[in-house]
Coordinates of C-alpha atoms and ligand atoms in Angstrom, one line a residue:
M150 CA 108.3 104.6 114.6
K151 CA 105.6 102.8 112.7
R152 CA 103.2 100.7 114.8
I153 CA 102.2 97.6 112.8
L154 CA 99.5 95.2 114.0
V155 CA 100.3 91.7 112.8
V156 CA 97.2 89.4 113.2
S157 CA 98.6 86.1 112.2
S158 CA 100.2 82.7 113.1
A159 CA 102.9 81.4 115.4
N160 CA 104.5 78.0 115.1
M161 CA 107.4 76.0 116.4
D162 CA 109.2 74.7 113.3
M163 CA 110.8 71.2 113.4
V164 CA 113.3 71.6 110.7
M165 CA 115.2 68.7 109.1
N166 CA 118.0 69.4 106.7
V167 CA 118.0 66.4 104.4
D168 CA 119.8 65.2 101.3
F169 CA 116.6 64.3 99.6
V170 CA 112.9 63.8 100.5
P171 CA 111.8 60.1 100.7
V172 CA 109.0 58.7 98.5
G173 CA 105.9 57.1 99.9
G174 CA 106.7 54.0 102.0
Q175 CA 110.5 54.7 102.0
T176 CA 112.6 55.1 105.2
V177 CA 115.8 57.1 104.8
I178 CA 118.6 57.4 107.4
D179 CA 120.0 60.9 106.8
K180 CA 123.3 62.3 108.0
G181 CA 121.8 65.8 108.1
T182 CA 120.7 67.8 111.1
Y183 CA 117.5 68.8 112.7
S184 CA 116.5 71.6 115.0
Y185 CA 113.5 73.3 116.6
V186 CA 113.3 76.9 115.4
P187 CA 110.6 79.5 116.2
G188 CA 108.6 80.1 113.0
G189 CA 105.0 80.6 111.7
K190 CA 104.3 83.0 108.8
G191 CA 102.9 85.7 111.1
A192 CA 105.7 85.4 113.7
N193 CA 108.4 85.5 111.0
S194 CA 106.9 88.7 109.7
A195 CA 106.5 90.1 113.2
V196 CA 110.2 89.4 113.9
A197 CA 111.1 91.0 110.6
F198 CA 109.1 94.2 111.5
S199 CA 110.8 94.4 114.9
R200 CA 114.3 93.9 113.5
L201 CA 113.7 96.3 110.7
G202 CA 112.7 99.1 113.1
A203 CA 109.0 99.0 113.5
K204 CA 107.0 98.6 116.7
C205 CA 105.2 95.3 116.1
I206 CA 102.0 94.6 117.9
F207 CA 101.7 90.8 117.5
L208 CA 98.2 89.3 117.9
T209 CA 98.2 85.5 117.8
K210 CA 97.2 82.5 119.9
L211 CA 99.6 80.0 121.5
G212 CA 98.9 76.8 123.5
K213 CA 99.6 76.7 127.2
D214 CA 102.6 74.4 126.5
A215 CA 106.4 74.4 126.4
N216 CA 106.5 75.5 122.8
G217 CA 104.2 78.4 123.6
D218 CA 106.5 79.5 126.4
V219 CA 109.6 79.5 124.1
L220 CA 107.8 81.4 121.4
L221 CA 106.4 84.0 123.8
S222 CA 109.8 84.7 125.3
L223 CA 111.3 85.3 121.8
Y224 CA 108.6 87.8 121.0
E225 CA 109.3 89.6 124.3
K226 CA 113.0 89.6 123.5
E227 CA 112.4 91.1 120.1
G228 CA 110.6 94.0 121.7
M229 CA 107.1 93.2 120.4
D230 CA 103.9 94.3 122.1
I231 CA 102.5 90.9 123.3
S232 CA 99.4 92.2 125.1
Y233 CA 97.1 90.6 122.5
I234 CA 98.7 87.2 122.6
K235 CA 96.3 84.7 124.2
R236 CA 97.1 81.2 125.5
D237 CA 94.7 78.3 124.7
T238 CA 94.4 75.7 127.5
E239 CA 92.6 73.2 125.2
V240 CA 94.8 73.2 122.1
A241 CA 98.5 73.0 121.5
S242 CA 100.7 75.7 119.9
G243 CA 101.1 75.5 116.2
L244 CA 103.7 73.2 114.8
A245 CA 105.3 73.0 111.4
A246 CA 107.3 70.0 110.0
I247 CA 109.8 71.4 107.5
L248 CA 112.1 69.4 105.2
V249 CA 114.9 71.4 103.6
E250 CA 116.7 69.8 100.7
K251 CA 120.3 70.6 99.7
T252 CA 119.1 73.1 97.1
G253 CA 117.5 75.2 99.9
Q254 CA 114.0 74.2 98.6
N255 CA 111.6 73.4 101.4
R256 CA 108.4 71.4 102.0
I257 CA 106.2 72.4 104.9
I258 CA 103.3 70.8 106.7
V259 CA 101.5 73.0 109.4
F260 CA 99.4 71.8 112.3
P261 CA 97.7 75.1 113.2
G262 CA 96.5 74.2 116.7
A263 CA 95.8 77.4 118.7
N264 CA 96.3 79.5 115.5
S265 CA 92.9 78.5 114.3
R266 CA 91.2 79.8 117.5
I267 CA 91.9 83.5 117.4
E268 CA 88.9 85.4 119.0
L269 CA 87.2 88.3 117.2
D270 CA 87.0 90.4 120.5
T271 CA 90.7 90.4 120.8
V272 CA 91.0 91.5 117.2
S273 CA 88.6 94.4 117.8
E274 CA 90.5 95.5 120.9
A275 CA 93.8 95.6 119.0
I276 CA 92.4 97.5 116.1
A277 CA 90.9 100.1 118.6
G278 CA 94.5 100.9 119.4
K279 CA 94.8 102.5 116.0
P280 CA 98.0 101.0 114.6
D281 CA 99.6 102.6 111.4
A282 CA 98.9 99.4 109.5
L283 CA 97.3 96.0 109.7
Y284 CA 99.3 93.0 108.3
M285 CA 97.9 89.5 107.9
Q286 CA 98.5 86.1 106.2
F287 CA 96.1 83.2 105.8
E288 CA 97.4 80.8 108.5
I289 CA 94.7 81.5 111.1
N290 CA 90.9 81.2 111.3
Y291 CA 89.4 83.0 108.3
D292 CA 86.6 84.8 110.4
A293 CA 89.4 86.6 112.3
I294 CA 91.1 87.7 109.1
I295 CA 87.8 89.1 107.6
H296 CA 86.8 90.7 110.9
A297 CA 90.2 92.4 111.3
A298 CA 90.2 93.7 107.7
I299 CA 86.6 95.1 108.0
E300 CA 87.4 96.8 111.4
A301 CA 90.7 98.2 110.1
S302 CA 88.9 99.5 107.0
K303 CA 86.2 101.2 109.1
N304 CA 89.0 102.9 111.1
G305 CA 91.0 104.0 108.0
I306 CA 93.9 101.7 108.8
P307 CA 95.8 100.5 105.7
I308 CA 95.8 96.7 105.2
F309 CA 98.6 94.6 103.8
I310 CA 98.1 90.9 103.0
D311 CA 100.6 88.3 102.4
A312 CA 98.5 85.6 100.7
G313 CA 100.2 82.5 102.2
P314 CA 99.5 79.7 102.5
A315 CA 97.6 79.1 99.3
N316 CA 93.9 78.3 99.6
K317 CA 91.8 78.9 96.6
D318 CA 88.7 78.7 98.8
F319 CA 89.6 81.7 100.9
P320 CA 86.7 84.3 100.4
L321 CA 88.8 87.1 98.9
E322 CA 85.6 89.0 97.9
K323 CA 84.9 89.6 101.6
L324 CA 88.0 91.6 102.1
P325 CA 87.7 95.4 102.0
E326 CA 90.0 97.7 99.9
L327 CA 93.7 96.7 100.6
T328 CA 96.9 98.5 100.0
V329 CA 99.0 95.5 99.0
F330 CA 98.0 91.9 98.2
S331 CA 101.0 89.7 97.9
P332 CA 100.9 86.0 96.9
N333 CA 103.9 83.9 95.9
E334 CA 104.1 81.9 92.7
S335 CA 102.1 78.9 93.9
E336 CA 99.6 81.0 95.7
T337 CA 99.0 83.0 92.5
E338 CA 98.5 79.8 90.6
A339 CA 96.1 78.5 93.3
F340 CA 93.9 81.6 93.2
T341 CA 94.0 82.2 89.4
G342 CA 95.0 79.0 87.7
I343 CA 97.7 81.0 86.0
A344 CA 101.4 80.2 86.6
P345 CA 103.3 83.5 86.8
T346 CA 106.2 82.6 84.6
D347 CA 106.9 85.9 82.8
E348 CA 105.7 89.5 82.7
E349 CA 102.7 88.6 80.4
S350 CA 101.4 85.8 82.7
C351 CA 102.0 87.9 85.8
K352 CA 99.8 90.6 84.3
R353 CA 97.1 88.1 83.3
A354 CA 97.2 86.6 86.8
S355 CA 97.1 90.1 88.4
L356 CA 94.0 91.1 86.4
K357 CA 92.3 87.8 87.3
L358 CA 93.1 88.5 91.0
L359 CA 91.7 92.0 90.7
E360 CA 88.3 90.4 89.7
R361 CA 88.2 89.1 93.3
V362 CA 90.5 91.4 95.4
K363 CA 90.2 95.2 95.8
T364 CA 93.7 96.5 96.2
K365 CA 96.0 99.3 95.2
Y366 CA 98.9 97.0 94.4
I367 CA 99.4 93.3 93.6
V368 CA 102.9 92.2 94.4
I369 CA 103.6 88.7 93.2
K370 CA 106.7 87.1 94.8
L371 CA 108.7 85.3 92.2
G372 CA 111.4 83.7 94.4
G373 CA 114.9 84.0 92.8
R374 CA 113.4 86.1 90.0
G375 CA 112.3 88.9 92.3
A376 CA 108.8 90.3 92.4
Y377 CA 106.2 91.6 90.0
I378 CA 104.4 94.8 90.9
F379 CA 101.0 95.6 89.3
D380 CA 99.2 98.9 90.0
G381 CA 96.0 98.1 88.1
E382 CA 97.4 99.3 84.8
K383 CA 101.1 98.8 84.5
G384 CA 103.3 95.9 85.7
I385 CA 107.0 95.5 86.2
I386 CA 109.3 92.8 87.4
K387 CA 111.8 94.0 90.0
P388 CA 114.7 91.5 89.9
T389 CA 116.2 90.4 93.2
Y390 CA 119.8 90.1 94.2
D391 CA 122.1 87.1 93.5
M392 CA 122.7 85.3 96.8
P393 CA 123.7 81.7 97.6
V394 CA 120.5 79.9 98.6
V395 CA 120.8 77.9 101.9
D396 CA 117.2 77.8 103.1
T397 CA 114.2 79.6 101.6
T398 CA 112.1 79.2 104.8
A399 CA 110.6 82.6 105.9
A400 CA 112.0 84.5 102.9
G401 CA 108.5 85.4 101.7
D402 CA 107.4 86.4 105.2
A403 CA 110.5 88.7 105.5
F404 CA 110.0 90.1 102.0
T405 CA 106.4 91.2 102.6
A406 CA 107.2 92.6 106.0
G407 CA 110.1 94.6 104.5
L408 CA 107.9 95.8 101.6
T409 CA 105.1 96.9 104.0
L410 CA 107.4 98.8 106.4
E411 CA 109.4 100.6 103.7
Y412 CA 106.2 101.5 101.8
L413 CA 104.7 103.0 105.0
R414 CA 107.9 105.0 105.4
T415 CA 108.3 106.2 101.8
G416 CA 105.0 105.7 99.9
D417 CA 107.1 104.3 97.0
I418 CA 106.2 100.7 96.2
Y419 CA 109.1 100.3 93.7
T420 CA 112.0 101.3 96.0
S421 CA 110.2 99.4 98.8
C422 CA 110.4 96.3 96.6
D423 CA 114.2 96.8 96.4
F424 CA 114.3 96.9 100.2
A425 CA 112.1 93.8 100.4
N426 CA 114.3 92.0 97.9
A427 CA 117.3 92.7 100.0
T428 CA 115.6 91.5 103.1
G429 CA 114.5 88.3 101.4
S430 CA 117.9 87.7 99.8
I431 CA 119.7 87.8 103.2
T432 CA 117.0 85.5 104.7
V433 CA 117.6 82.8 102.0
S434 CA 121.3 82.9 102.7
R435 CA 120.8 81.6 106.3
H436 CA 119.2 78.6 108.0
G437 CA 115.8 78.5 109.7
A438 CA 112.8 80.7 110.0
S439 CA 112.9 83.6 112.5
S440 CA 116.6 82.8 113.0
S441 CA 117.4 83.9 109.4
I442 CA 115.8 87.3 109.3
P443 CA 118.1 90.3 109.2
N444 CA 118.0 93.6 111.1
S445 CA 117.9 97.1 109.6
N446 CA 121.7 97.6 109.7
E447 CA 122.3 94.3 107.8
V448 CA 119.8 95.4 105.1
A449 CA 121.3 98.9 104.9
D450 CA 124.8 97.4 104.5
F451 CA 123.6 94.9 101.9
L452 CA 121.9 97.7 99.9
A453 CA 125.0 99.9 100.1
K454 CA 127.2 97.0 98.8
N455 CA 124.7 95.7 96.2
G456 CA 123.1 98.9 94.9
Ligands
RIB26 O1 106.8 80.7 105.7 C1 107.5 79.9 106.5 C2 106.7 79.4 107.6 O2 105.6 78.7 107.2 C3 107.4 78.5 108.6 O3 108.1 79.1 109.6 C4 106.3 77.5 109.1 O4 106.0 77.7 110.4 C5 105.1 77.9 108.2 O5 104.2 78.7 108.9

């Protein structure tokens, strides 16, 4: 079983399913629903790794509050190694406010709280355990991300980065050699100024990213159009599956986790992308963040039915 160290974020998501999003100054009384769902880009990927058959070692920071208690009990239930999850007594657990429109399109605001106070010593301890891979996103303090990447690189541990949320000021140049760097459409545009609309613009954006990131593969997530894989020379769009979209929250997190795990198992980025597309497609057909992520049997059934 692959042991994957996720150094990333955990949030409680307050999700509102709404007809439409109000404009500034407007109050809307909506007949939709709201709920509190465990989320956070890191936790969503950690849940995906666990459900897809990896041993996930999840390193994050939670507040010493009720949301932190709920989140921690989910990670235990999912079978994660939680020994590197610390509780912060001064700052609350991360919280995300998410508005989901009828189309499944979402808008998210994150209050990072304890996520931005991950300690470098904890990161070093977790890397010393020699996981099979290090997986990160950009929703925690940047010094922890750079430190984890450098320590992993020194120990020969492959590094996979899901480049969300977008921040053009992230010091990409400080990252050592990666295996996969995977931004979505808006993150690609934030880092390069190029909107990845077709194969030609995906290639231009990938080449621009490679001026700042050292990586074996760039994988640009293109939402309903699939993903673009660039190996430094050639690029190809792998289309995704046709699924009714209910809620896109966590689809990118589940996609990149699926891609990482299947790549570690097979070494084939192209078939791993099919696996990731299937994982993401099931995720968009369900409501919520961690609640929408499939397990390995569901992905296997989906691939058997859909080719
Ligand atoms: O990618 C989706 C996630 O982004 C949500 O679960 C929310 O918590 C934010 O981190």
